Short mmCIF file of C-alpha atoms and ligand atoms in Angstrom, two decimals:
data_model
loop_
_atom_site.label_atom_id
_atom_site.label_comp_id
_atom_site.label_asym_id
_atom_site.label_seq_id
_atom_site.Cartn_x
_atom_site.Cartn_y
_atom_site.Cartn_z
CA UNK A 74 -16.68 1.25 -16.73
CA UNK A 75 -13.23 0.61 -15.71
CA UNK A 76 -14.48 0.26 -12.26
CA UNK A 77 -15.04 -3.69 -13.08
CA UNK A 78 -16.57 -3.18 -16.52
CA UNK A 79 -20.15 -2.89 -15.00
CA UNK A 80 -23.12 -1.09 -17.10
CA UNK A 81 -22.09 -2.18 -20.63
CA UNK A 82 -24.96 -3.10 -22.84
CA UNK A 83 -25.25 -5.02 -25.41
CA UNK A 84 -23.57 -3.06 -28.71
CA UNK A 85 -26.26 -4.60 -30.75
CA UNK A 86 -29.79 -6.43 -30.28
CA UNK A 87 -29.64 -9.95 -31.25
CA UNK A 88 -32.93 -10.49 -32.21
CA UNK A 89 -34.99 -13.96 -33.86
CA UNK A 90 -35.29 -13.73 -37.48
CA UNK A 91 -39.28 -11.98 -38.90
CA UNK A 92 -40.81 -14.05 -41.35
CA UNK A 93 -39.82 -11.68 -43.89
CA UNK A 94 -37.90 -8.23 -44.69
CA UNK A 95 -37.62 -5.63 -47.25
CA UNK A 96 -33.85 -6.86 -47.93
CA UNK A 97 -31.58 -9.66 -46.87
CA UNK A 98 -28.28 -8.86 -47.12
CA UNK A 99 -26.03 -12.10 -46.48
CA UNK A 100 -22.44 -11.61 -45.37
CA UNK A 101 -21.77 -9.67 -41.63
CA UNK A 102 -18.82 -8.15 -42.84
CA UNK A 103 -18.05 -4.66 -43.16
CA UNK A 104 -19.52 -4.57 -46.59
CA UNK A 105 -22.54 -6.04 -45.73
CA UNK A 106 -23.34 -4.22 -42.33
CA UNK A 107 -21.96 -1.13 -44.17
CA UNK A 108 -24.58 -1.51 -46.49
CA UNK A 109 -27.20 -2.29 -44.08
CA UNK A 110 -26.12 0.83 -42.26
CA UNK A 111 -26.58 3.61 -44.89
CA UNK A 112 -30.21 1.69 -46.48
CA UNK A 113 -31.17 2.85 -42.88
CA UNK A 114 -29.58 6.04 -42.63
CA UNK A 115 -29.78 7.64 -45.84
CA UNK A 116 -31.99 5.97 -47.71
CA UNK A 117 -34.84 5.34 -44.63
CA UNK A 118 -34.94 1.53 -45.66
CA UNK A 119 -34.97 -0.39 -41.87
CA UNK A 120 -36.92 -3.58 -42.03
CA UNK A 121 -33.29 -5.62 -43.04
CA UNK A 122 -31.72 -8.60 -42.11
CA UNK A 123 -27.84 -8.90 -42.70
CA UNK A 124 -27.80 -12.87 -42.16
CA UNK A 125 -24.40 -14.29 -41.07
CA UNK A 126 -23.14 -17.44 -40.53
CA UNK A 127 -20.41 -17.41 -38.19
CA UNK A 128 -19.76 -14.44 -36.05
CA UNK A 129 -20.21 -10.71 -37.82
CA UNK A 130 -16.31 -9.51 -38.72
CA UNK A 131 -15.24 -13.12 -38.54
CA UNK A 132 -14.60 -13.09 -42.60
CA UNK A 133 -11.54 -11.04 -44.28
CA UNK A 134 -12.95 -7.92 -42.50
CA UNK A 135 -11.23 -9.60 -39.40
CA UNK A 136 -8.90 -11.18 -41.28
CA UNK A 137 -6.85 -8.41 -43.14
CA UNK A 138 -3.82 -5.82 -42.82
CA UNK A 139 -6.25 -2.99 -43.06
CA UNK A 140 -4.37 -0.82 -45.27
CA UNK A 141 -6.29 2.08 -47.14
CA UNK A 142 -5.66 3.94 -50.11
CA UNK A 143 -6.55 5.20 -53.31
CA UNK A 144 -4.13 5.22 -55.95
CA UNK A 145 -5.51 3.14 -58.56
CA UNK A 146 -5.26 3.74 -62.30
CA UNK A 147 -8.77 3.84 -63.58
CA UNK A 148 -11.34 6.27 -63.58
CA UNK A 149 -13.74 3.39 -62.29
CA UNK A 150 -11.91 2.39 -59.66
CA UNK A 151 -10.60 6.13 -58.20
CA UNK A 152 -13.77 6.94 -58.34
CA UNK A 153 -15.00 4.29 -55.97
CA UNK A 154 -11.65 3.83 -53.91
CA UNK A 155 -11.40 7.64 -52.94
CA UNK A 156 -15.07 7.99 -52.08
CA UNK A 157 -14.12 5.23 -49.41
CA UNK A 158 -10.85 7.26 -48.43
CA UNK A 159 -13.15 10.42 -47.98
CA UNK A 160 -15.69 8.55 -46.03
CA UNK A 161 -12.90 6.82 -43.84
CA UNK A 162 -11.92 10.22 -43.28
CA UNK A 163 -14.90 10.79 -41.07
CA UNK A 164 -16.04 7.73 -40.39
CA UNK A 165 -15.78 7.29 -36.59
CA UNK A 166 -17.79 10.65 -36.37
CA UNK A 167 -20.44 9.76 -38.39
CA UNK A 168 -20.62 6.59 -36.21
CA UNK A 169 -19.90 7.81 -32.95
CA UNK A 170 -17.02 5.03 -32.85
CA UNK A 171 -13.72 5.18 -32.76
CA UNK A 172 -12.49 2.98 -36.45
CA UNK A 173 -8.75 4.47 -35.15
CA UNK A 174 -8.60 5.50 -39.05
CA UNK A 175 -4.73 6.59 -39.24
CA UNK A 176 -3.90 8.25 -42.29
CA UNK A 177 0.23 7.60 -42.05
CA UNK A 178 0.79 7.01 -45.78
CA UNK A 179 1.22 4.09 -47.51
CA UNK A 180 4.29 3.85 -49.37
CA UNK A 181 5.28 1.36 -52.49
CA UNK A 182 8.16 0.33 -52.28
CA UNK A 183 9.64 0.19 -56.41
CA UNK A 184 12.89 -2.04 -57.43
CA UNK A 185 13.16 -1.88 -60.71
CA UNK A 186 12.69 0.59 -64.16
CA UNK A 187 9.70 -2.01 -64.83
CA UNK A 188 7.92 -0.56 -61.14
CA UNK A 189 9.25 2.60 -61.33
CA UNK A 190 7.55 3.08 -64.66
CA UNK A 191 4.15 1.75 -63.18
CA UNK A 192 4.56 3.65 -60.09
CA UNK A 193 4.50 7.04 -62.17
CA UNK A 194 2.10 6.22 -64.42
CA UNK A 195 -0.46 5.95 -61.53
CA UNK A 196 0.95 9.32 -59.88
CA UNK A 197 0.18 11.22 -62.70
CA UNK A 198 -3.32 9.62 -63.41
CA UNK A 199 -3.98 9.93 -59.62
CA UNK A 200 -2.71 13.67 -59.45
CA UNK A 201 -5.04 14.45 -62.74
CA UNK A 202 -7.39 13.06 -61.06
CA UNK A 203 -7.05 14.93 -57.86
CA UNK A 204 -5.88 12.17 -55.78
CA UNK A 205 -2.53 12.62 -53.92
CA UNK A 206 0.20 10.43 -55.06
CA UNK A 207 4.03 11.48 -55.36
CA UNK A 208 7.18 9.72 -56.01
CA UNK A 209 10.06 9.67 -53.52
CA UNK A 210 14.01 9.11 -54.40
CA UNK A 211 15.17 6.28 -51.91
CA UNK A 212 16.71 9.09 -49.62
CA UNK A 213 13.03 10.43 -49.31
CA UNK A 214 12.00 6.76 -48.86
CA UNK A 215 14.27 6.38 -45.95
CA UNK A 216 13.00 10.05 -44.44
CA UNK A 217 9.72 8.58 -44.42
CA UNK A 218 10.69 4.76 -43.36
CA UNK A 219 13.87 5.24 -41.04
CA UNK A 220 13.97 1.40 -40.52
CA UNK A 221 14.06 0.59 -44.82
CA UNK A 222 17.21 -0.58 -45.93
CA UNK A 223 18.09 1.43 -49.05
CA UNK A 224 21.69 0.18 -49.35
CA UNK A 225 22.72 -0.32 -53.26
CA UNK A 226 23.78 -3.77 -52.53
CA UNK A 227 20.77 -4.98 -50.98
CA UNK A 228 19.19 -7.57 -51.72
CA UNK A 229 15.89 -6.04 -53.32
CA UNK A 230 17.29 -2.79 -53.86
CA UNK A 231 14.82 0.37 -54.10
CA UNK A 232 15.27 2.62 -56.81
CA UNK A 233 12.29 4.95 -55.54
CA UNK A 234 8.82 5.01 -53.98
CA UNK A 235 5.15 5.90 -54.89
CA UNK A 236 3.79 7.69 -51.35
CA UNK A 237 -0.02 8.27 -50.52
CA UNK A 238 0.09 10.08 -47.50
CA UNK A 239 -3.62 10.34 -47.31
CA UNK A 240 -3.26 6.59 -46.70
CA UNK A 241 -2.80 4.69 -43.86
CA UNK A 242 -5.02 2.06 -41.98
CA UNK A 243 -8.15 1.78 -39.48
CA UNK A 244 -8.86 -0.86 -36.72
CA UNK A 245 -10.83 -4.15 -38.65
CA UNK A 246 -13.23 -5.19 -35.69
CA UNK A 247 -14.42 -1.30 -34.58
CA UNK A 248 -15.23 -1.25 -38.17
CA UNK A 249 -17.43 -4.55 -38.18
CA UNK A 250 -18.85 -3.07 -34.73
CA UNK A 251 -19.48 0.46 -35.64
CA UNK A 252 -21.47 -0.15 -38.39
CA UNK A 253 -23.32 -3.18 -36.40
CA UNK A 254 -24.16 -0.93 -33.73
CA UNK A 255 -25.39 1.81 -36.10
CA UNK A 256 -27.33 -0.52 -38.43
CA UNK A 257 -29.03 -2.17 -35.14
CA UNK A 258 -30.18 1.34 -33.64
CA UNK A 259 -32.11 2.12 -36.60
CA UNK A 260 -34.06 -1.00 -36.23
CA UNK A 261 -32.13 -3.34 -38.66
CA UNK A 262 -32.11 -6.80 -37.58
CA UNK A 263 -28.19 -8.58 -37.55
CA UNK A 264 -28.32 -11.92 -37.50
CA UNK A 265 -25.24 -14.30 -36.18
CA UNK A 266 -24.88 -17.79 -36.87
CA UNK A 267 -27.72 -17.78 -39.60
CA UNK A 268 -26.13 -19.77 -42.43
CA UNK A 269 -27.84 -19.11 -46.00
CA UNK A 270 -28.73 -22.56 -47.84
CA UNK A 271 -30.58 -21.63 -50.92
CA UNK A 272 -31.88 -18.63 -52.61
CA UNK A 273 -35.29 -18.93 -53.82
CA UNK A 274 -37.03 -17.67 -56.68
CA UNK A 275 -41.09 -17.49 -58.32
CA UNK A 276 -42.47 -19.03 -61.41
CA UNK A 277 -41.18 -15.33 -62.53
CA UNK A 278 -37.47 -15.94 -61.57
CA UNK A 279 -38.03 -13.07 -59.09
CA UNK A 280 -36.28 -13.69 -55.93
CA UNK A 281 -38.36 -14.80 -52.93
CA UNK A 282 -36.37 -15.10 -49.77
CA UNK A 283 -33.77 -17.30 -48.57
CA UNK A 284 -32.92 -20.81 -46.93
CA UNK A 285 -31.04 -20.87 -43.97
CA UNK A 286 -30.40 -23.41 -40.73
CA UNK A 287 -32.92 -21.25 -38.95
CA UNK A 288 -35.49 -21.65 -41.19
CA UNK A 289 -36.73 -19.95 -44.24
CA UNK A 290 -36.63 -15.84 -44.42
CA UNK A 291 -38.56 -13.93 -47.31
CA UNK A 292 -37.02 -11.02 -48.98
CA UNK A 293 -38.08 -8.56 -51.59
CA UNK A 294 -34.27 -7.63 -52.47
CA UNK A 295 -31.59 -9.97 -51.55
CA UNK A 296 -27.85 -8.29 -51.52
CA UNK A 297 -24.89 -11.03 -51.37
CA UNK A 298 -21.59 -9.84 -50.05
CA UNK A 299 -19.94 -13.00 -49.02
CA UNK A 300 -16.44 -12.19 -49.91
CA UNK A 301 -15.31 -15.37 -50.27
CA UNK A 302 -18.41 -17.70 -50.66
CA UNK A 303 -19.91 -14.67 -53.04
CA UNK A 304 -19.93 -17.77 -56.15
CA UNK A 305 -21.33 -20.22 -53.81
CA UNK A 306 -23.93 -18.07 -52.96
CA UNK A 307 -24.95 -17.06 -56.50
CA UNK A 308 -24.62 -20.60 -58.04
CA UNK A 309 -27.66 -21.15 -55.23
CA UNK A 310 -29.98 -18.47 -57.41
CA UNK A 311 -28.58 -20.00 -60.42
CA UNK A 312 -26.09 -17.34 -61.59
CA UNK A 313 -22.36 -18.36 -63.01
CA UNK A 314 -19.81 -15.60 -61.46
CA UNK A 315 -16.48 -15.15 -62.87
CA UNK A 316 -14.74 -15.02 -59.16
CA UNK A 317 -11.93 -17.53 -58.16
CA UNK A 318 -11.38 -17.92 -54.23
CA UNK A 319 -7.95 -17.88 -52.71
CA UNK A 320 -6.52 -17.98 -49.44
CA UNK A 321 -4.52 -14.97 -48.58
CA UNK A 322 -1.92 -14.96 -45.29
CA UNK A 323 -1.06 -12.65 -42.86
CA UNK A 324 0.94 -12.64 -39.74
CA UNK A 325 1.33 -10.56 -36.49
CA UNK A 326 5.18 -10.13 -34.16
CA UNK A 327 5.50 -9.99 -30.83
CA UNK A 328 4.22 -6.32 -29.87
CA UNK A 329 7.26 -3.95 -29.99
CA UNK A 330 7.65 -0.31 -29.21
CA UNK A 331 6.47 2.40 -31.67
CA UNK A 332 9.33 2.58 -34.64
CA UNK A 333 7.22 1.74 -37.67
CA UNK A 334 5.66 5.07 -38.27
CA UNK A 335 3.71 4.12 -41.69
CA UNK A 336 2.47 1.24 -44.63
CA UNK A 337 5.03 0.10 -46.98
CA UNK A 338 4.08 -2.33 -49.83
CA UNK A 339 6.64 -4.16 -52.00
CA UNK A 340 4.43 -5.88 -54.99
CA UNK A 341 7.45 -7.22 -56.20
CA UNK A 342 8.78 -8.80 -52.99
CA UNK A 343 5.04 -9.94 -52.31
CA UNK A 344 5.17 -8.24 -48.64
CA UNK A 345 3.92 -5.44 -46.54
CA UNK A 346 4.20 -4.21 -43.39
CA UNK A 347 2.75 -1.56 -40.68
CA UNK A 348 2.31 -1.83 -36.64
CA UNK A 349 -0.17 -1.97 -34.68
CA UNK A 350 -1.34 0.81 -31.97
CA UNK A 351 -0.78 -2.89 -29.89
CA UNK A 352 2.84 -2.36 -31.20
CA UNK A 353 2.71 -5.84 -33.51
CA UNK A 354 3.87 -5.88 -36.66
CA UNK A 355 1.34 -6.87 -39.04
CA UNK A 356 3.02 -8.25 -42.19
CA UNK A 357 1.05 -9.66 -45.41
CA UNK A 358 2.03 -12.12 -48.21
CA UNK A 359 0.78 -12.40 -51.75
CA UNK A 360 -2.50 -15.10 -52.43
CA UNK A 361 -1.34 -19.12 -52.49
CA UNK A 362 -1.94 -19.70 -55.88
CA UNK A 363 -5.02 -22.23 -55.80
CA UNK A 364 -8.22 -22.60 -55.12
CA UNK A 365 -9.71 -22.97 -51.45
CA UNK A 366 -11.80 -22.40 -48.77
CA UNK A 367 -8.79 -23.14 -46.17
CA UNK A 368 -8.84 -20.45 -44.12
CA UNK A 369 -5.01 -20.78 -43.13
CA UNK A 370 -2.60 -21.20 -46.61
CA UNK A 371 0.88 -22.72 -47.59
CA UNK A 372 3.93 -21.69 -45.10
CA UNK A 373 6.24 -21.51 -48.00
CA UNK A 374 4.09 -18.64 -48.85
CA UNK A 375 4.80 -16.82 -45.80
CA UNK A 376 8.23 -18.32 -45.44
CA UNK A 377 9.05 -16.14 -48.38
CA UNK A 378 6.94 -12.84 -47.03
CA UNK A 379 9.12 -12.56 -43.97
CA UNK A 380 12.40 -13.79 -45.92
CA UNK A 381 11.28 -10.70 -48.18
CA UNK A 382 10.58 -8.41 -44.74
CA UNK A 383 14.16 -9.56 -43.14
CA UNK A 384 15.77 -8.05 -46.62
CA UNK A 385 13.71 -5.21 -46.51
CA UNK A 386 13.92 -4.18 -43.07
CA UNK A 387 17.14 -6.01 -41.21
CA UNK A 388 16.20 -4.96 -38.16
CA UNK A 389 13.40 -6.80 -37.89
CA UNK A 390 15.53 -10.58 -38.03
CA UNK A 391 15.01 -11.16 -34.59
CA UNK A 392 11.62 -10.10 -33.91
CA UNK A 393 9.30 -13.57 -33.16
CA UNK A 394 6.12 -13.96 -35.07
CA UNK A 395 3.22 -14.67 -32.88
CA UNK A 396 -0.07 -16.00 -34.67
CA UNK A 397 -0.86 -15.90 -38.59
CA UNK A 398 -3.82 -16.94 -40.80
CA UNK A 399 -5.33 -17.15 -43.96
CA UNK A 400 -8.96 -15.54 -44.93
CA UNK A 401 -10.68 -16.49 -48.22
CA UNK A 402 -10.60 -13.92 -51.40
CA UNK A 403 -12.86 -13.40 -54.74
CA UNK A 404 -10.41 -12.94 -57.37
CA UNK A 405 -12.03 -11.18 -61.01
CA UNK A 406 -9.80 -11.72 -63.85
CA UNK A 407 -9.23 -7.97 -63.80
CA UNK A 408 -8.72 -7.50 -60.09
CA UNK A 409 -11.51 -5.32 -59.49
CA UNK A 410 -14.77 -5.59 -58.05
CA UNK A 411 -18.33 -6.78 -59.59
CA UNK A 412 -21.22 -4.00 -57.64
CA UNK A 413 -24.32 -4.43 -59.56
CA UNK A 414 -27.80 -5.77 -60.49
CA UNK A 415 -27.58 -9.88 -61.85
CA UNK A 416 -29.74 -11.69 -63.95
CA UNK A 417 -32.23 -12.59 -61.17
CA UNK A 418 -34.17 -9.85 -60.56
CA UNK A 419 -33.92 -8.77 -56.80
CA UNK A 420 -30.55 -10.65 -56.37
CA UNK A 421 -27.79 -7.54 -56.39
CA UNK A 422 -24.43 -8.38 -56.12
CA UNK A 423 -21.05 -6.99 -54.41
CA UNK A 424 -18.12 -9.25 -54.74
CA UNK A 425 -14.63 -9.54 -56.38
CA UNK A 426 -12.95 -7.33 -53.81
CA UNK A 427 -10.67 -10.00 -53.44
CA UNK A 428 -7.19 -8.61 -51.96
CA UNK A 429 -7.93 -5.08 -51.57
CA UNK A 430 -11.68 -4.73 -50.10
CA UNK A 431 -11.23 -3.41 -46.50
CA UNK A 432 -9.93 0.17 -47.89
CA UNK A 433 -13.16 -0.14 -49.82
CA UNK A 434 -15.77 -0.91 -47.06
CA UNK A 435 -17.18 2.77 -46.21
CA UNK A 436 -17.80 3.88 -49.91
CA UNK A 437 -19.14 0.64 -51.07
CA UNK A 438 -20.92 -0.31 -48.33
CA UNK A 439 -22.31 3.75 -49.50
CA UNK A 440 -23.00 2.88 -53.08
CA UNK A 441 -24.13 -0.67 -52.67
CA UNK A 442 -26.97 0.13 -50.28
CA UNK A 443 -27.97 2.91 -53.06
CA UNK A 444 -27.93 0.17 -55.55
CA UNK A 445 -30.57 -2.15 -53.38
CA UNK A 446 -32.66 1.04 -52.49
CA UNK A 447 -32.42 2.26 -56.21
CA UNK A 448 -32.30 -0.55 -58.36
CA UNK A 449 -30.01 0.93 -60.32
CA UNK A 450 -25.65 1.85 -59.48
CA UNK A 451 -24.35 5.17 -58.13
CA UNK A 452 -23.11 6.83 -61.19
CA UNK A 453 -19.62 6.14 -58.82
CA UNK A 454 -19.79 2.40 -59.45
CA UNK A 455 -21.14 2.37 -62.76
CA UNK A 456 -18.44 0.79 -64.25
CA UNK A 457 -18.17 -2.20 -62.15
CA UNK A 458 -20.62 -4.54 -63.66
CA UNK A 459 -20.49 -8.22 -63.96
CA UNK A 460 -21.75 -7.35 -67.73
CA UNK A 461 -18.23 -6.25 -68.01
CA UNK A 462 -16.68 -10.10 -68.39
CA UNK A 463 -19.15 -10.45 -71.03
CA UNK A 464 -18.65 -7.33 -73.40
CA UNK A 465 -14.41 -7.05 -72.52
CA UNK A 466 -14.65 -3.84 -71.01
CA UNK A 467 -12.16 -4.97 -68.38
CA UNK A 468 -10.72 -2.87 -65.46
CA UNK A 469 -7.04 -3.76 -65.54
CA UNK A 470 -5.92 -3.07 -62.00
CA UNK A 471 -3.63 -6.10 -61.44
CA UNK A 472 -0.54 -3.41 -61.24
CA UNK A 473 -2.72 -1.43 -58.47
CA UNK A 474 -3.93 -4.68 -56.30
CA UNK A 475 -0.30 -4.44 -55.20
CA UNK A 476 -0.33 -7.75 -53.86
CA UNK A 477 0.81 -11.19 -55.79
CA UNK A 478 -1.92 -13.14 -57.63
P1 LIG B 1982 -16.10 -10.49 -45.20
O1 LIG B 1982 -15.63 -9.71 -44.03
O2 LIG B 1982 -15.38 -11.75 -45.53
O3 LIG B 1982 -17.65 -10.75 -44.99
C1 LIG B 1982 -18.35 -11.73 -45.72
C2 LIG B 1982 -19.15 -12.53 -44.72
O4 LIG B 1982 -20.03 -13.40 -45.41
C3 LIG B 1982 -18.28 -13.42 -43.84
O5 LIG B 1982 -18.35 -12.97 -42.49
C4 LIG B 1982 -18.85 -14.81 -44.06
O6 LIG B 1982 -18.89 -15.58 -42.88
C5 LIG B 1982 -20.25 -14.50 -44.57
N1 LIG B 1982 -20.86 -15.58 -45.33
C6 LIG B 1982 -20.27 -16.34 -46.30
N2 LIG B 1982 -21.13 -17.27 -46.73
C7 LIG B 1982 -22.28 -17.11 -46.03
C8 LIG B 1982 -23.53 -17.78 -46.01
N3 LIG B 1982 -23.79 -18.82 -46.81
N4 LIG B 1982 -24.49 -17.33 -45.17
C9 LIG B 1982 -24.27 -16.28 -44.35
N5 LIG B 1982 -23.09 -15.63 -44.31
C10 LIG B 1982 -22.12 -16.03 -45.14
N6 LIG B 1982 -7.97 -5.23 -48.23
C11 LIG B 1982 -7.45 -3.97 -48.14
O7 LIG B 1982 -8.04 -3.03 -48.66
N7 LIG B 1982 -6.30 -3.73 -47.46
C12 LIG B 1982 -5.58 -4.74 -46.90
O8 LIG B 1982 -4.54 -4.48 -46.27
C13 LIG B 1982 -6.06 -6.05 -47.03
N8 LIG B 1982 -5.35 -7.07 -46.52
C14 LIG B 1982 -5.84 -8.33 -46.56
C15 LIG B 1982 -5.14 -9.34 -45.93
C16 LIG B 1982 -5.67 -10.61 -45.84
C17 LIG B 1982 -4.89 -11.69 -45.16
C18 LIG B 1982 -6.95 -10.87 -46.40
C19 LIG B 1982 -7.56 -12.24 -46.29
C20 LIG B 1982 -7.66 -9.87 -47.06
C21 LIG B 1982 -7.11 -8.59 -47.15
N9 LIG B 1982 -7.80 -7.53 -47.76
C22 LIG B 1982 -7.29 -6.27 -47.70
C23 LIG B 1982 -9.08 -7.78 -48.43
C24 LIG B 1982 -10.25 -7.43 -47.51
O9 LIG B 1982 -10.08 -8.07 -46.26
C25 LIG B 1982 -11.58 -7.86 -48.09
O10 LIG B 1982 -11.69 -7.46 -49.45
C26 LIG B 1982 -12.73 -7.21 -47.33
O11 LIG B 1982 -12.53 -7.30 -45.94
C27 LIG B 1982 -14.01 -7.87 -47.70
O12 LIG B 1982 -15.01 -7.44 -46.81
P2 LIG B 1982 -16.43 -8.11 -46.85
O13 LIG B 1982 -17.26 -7.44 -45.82
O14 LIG B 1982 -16.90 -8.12 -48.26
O15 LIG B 1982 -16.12 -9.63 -46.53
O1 LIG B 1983 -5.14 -3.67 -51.25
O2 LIG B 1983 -3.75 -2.31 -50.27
C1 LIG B 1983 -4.22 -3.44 -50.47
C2 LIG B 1983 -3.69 -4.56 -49.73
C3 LIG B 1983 -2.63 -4.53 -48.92
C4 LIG B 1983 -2.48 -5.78 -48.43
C5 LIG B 1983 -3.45 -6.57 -48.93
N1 LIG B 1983 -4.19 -5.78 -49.74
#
C-alpha cells in the first residue's frame, strides 16, 4: 500500500436503497452506525439502512474534541457512561480498526471552594461506584500537566483537580469508519447523501417507512439519532421533544511537538485542551447561547476560550490557531440524554447527547441497538426516558457536562 496506495478497496459498499428494511436508522454518525453495528453483530438483525444526509461522520462525531470519561454523578448516567469507557477500552479489537483510543486522563481543572466541593462530591460517588476518580493538590496537578500554570497569582488560579486517568480520547473519523466498515460486512446497507423528509405512519399510528430525496424507504422500526436535527426529525412523526440545538466551537493550532501529555477541562473558564497524535492542539469552548443550525458560532465565544487557554497555559500565547468550527448540539434541560421508545410505536429515539456524546458512542450505540431489537431499554439506560420531562424525574448532570450551557 505505500507503494502508491494501490489495492485499497472500498471500506464500505455503497449500495441503492431496497424498497424496504427491518430498521432505518437515520443519522451516519457514530451513534447511529454504532447502533447499526451491534443489531448485526449481537443481536443477528442485518437487513438495515442507516440513511444519511451528508457524508457519514460529517455531524458532531467529526466535529468534536473527542474526550472520554466517566465521572458523572448519577447512577443513570455512570451506568451508561462507563459501559462506553469499557467498550472504548477494546474497541479497535473488536473492530479490527485502529479508534487510537488513548486513555491519558482527563483532568478538571477546579478554581474555587464552589468546584472544589463539586469536584469531590463526584469522586466519592464515582469511587462508590467503582469508577476511578481522585482529587489532586495543584502540585499533583502540575506533575500531571507540566505546562499548567499553578501560580497563586494567576489569573484563574487552581486550588485542586478531579483526575480520571482511565480517561483520555480516541480518533473521531476511525470511529465513524470502524463501525461503517463493520456494519457494511454484515450486510447492513449505509446510505450517504439520503436526506430523510418525512416519517410516515398507518391509520394505526404505527410507523411505516420514511421520505427521503431518493425516494420513499419502508421500515418496520425506525431509530433517529440525528444529534442535532433529532427535534426536526421527530416533529416529522408528530412527536414534541424537549431538546434545544446549539452550536458548539472548537479550534485546532498549528501542529507542535509532543508536550501536552493529557485532557484538562476548566468548566469554569469554559475551555479545554489536549493534542493531537498530528501534534495540534485541539481546544473547545462552552455552547453560544442561542438557538441554531449554524454550523460555525460567535468568535467572541472562542475569543474568550483561548483568552481562558493563554491564562491557563502561558506557554501556549504564541502558538497560531489554524481552522475552527462549530457542530450542532441537543441540549435536555437536565443535560443528559433521552434513549428510549416514543409515542409512535416503531419510532425509538436517541438524542440529547448534546455536549458530551462522543465518549458515549460505543455503549450507546450497544444499548440503543438492544432497544430497536428488544423493544424495550437495557436495564443500563433505563433511566433515560423522554417520560422523564413529564413525571420530574430529572437527571441533573449540568455540573458533570463540564462544558458552559
Ligand atoms: P452526529 O455525528 O452529529 O450524527 C448525526 C447525523 O445525523 C449527522 O451526520 C447528520 O448529518 C445526520 N442527519 C441529521 N438530519 C438528518 C436527516 N434529516 N436525514 C439523514 N441524516 C440526518 N462529546 C464528548 O463526549 N467529548 C467531547 O470532547 C466533545 N466535544 C465536542 C465538541 C464540539 C465542538 C461538538 C460540536 C460536540 C462535542 N461533543 C463531545 C459532543 C459529541 O460530538 C456528540 O454528542 C456526538 O458526537 C453525537 O454523535 P451522533 O452520532 O449522535 O451525532
Ligand atoms: O463531555 O467531556 C465532555 C466534553 C468535553 C468537551 C466537550 N464535551
Amino acid at each position: 500500500a505505500l507503494r502508491g496506495h494501490k489495492g485499497w478497496g472500498p471500506q464500505w459498499a455503497s449500495p441503492e436503497p431496497r424498497k424496504d428494511y427491518d430498521v432505518i436508522i437515520i443519522g451516519g454518525g457514530g451513534h447511529g452506525l454504532g447502533a447499526a453495528y451491534y443489531l448485526a453483530k449481537e443481536h443477528g438483525i442485518t437487513n438495515v439502512a442507516v440513511l444519511e444526509k451528508g457524508w457519514i461522520g460529517g455531524g458532531n462525531t467529526g466535529r468534536n474534541t473527542t474526550i472520554i470519561r466517566s465521572n458523572y454523578l448519577y447512577e443513570e448516567s455512570m451506568d451508561i457512561y462507563e459501559h462506553s469507557l469499557k467498550l472504548w477500552e477494546n474497541l479497535s479489537q473488536d473492530l479490527n480498526y485502529n479508534v487510537m483510543y488513548s486513555p491519558r486522563g482527563v483532568m478538571m481543572l477546579s478554581h474555587n471552594i464552589h468546584d472544589q466541593q463539586s469536584f469531590k462530591r463526584h469522586i466519592n460517588a464515582n469511587r462508590l461506584y467503582g469508577i476511578d476518580n481522585e482529587w489532586l493538590t495543584p502540585e499533583q496537578a502540575k506533575a500531571y500537566c507540566p505546562p499548567l500554570d499553578i501560580a497563586k497569582n494567576a489569573r484563574y488560579p487552581i486550588n485542586g483537580a478531579a483526575l480520571q486517568r482511565r480517561g483520555g480520547t480516541a480518533r473521531h473519523d476511525a470511529v465513524a469508519w470502524g463501525y461503517a466498515r463493520g456494519a457494511s460486512d454484515r450486510g447492513v446497507h449505509i446510505i450517504q447523501n439520503c436526506e430523510v423528509t418525512g416519517i410516515r405512519r398507518d391509520e394505526n399510528g404505527n410507523v411505516t417507512g420514511v421520505d427521503t430525496n431518493r425516494g420513499f424507504i419502508g421500515a418496520r422500526k425506525i431509530g433517529v439519532s440525528a444529534a442535532g436535527h433529532s427535534s426536526v426529525l421527530m416533529e416529522m412523526a408528530g412527536v414534541r421533544v424537549p431538546l434545544q440545538s446549539q452550536p458548539l466551537q472548537a479550534l485546532v493550532s498549528e501542529p507542535l511537538k509532543p508536550m501536552f501529555p493529557c485532557v484538562v477541562m476548566s468548566n469554569s473558564v469554559h475551555a479545554y485542551i489536549s493534542q493531537s497524535d498530528k501534534g495540534e492542539l485541539v481546544i473547545g469552548a462552552g455552547t453560544d447561547q442561542y438557538n441554531s443550525y449554524s454550523q460555525t458560532g460567535g468568535l467572541q465565544i472562542i475569543t474568550h476560550t483561548l483568552d481562558a487557554i493563554c491564562e491557563l497555559f502561558p506557554m501556549f500565547r504564541r502558538v497560531k490557531m489554524m481552522r475552527q468550527w462549530g457542530g450542532i448540539v441537543d441540549v435536555t434541560q437536565d443535560r443528559s440524554p433521552i434513549q428510549g421508545v416514543t409515542p409512535v410505536p416503531g419510532l425509538f429515539l436517541n438524542a440529547g447527547w448534546g455536549t458530551g456524546g462522543f465518549k458515549a458512542t460505543p455503549g450507546s450505540a450497544n444499548l440503543f441497538a438492544h432497544l430497536i431489537a428488544r423493544g424495550e431499554p437495557h436495564r443500563l439506560a433505563a433511566g433515560l426516558t423522554l417520560d422523564r420531562f413529564r413525571t420530574g424525574r430529572l437527571i441533573d448532570e449540568a455540573a458533570a457536562a463540564a462544558v458552559a450551557h
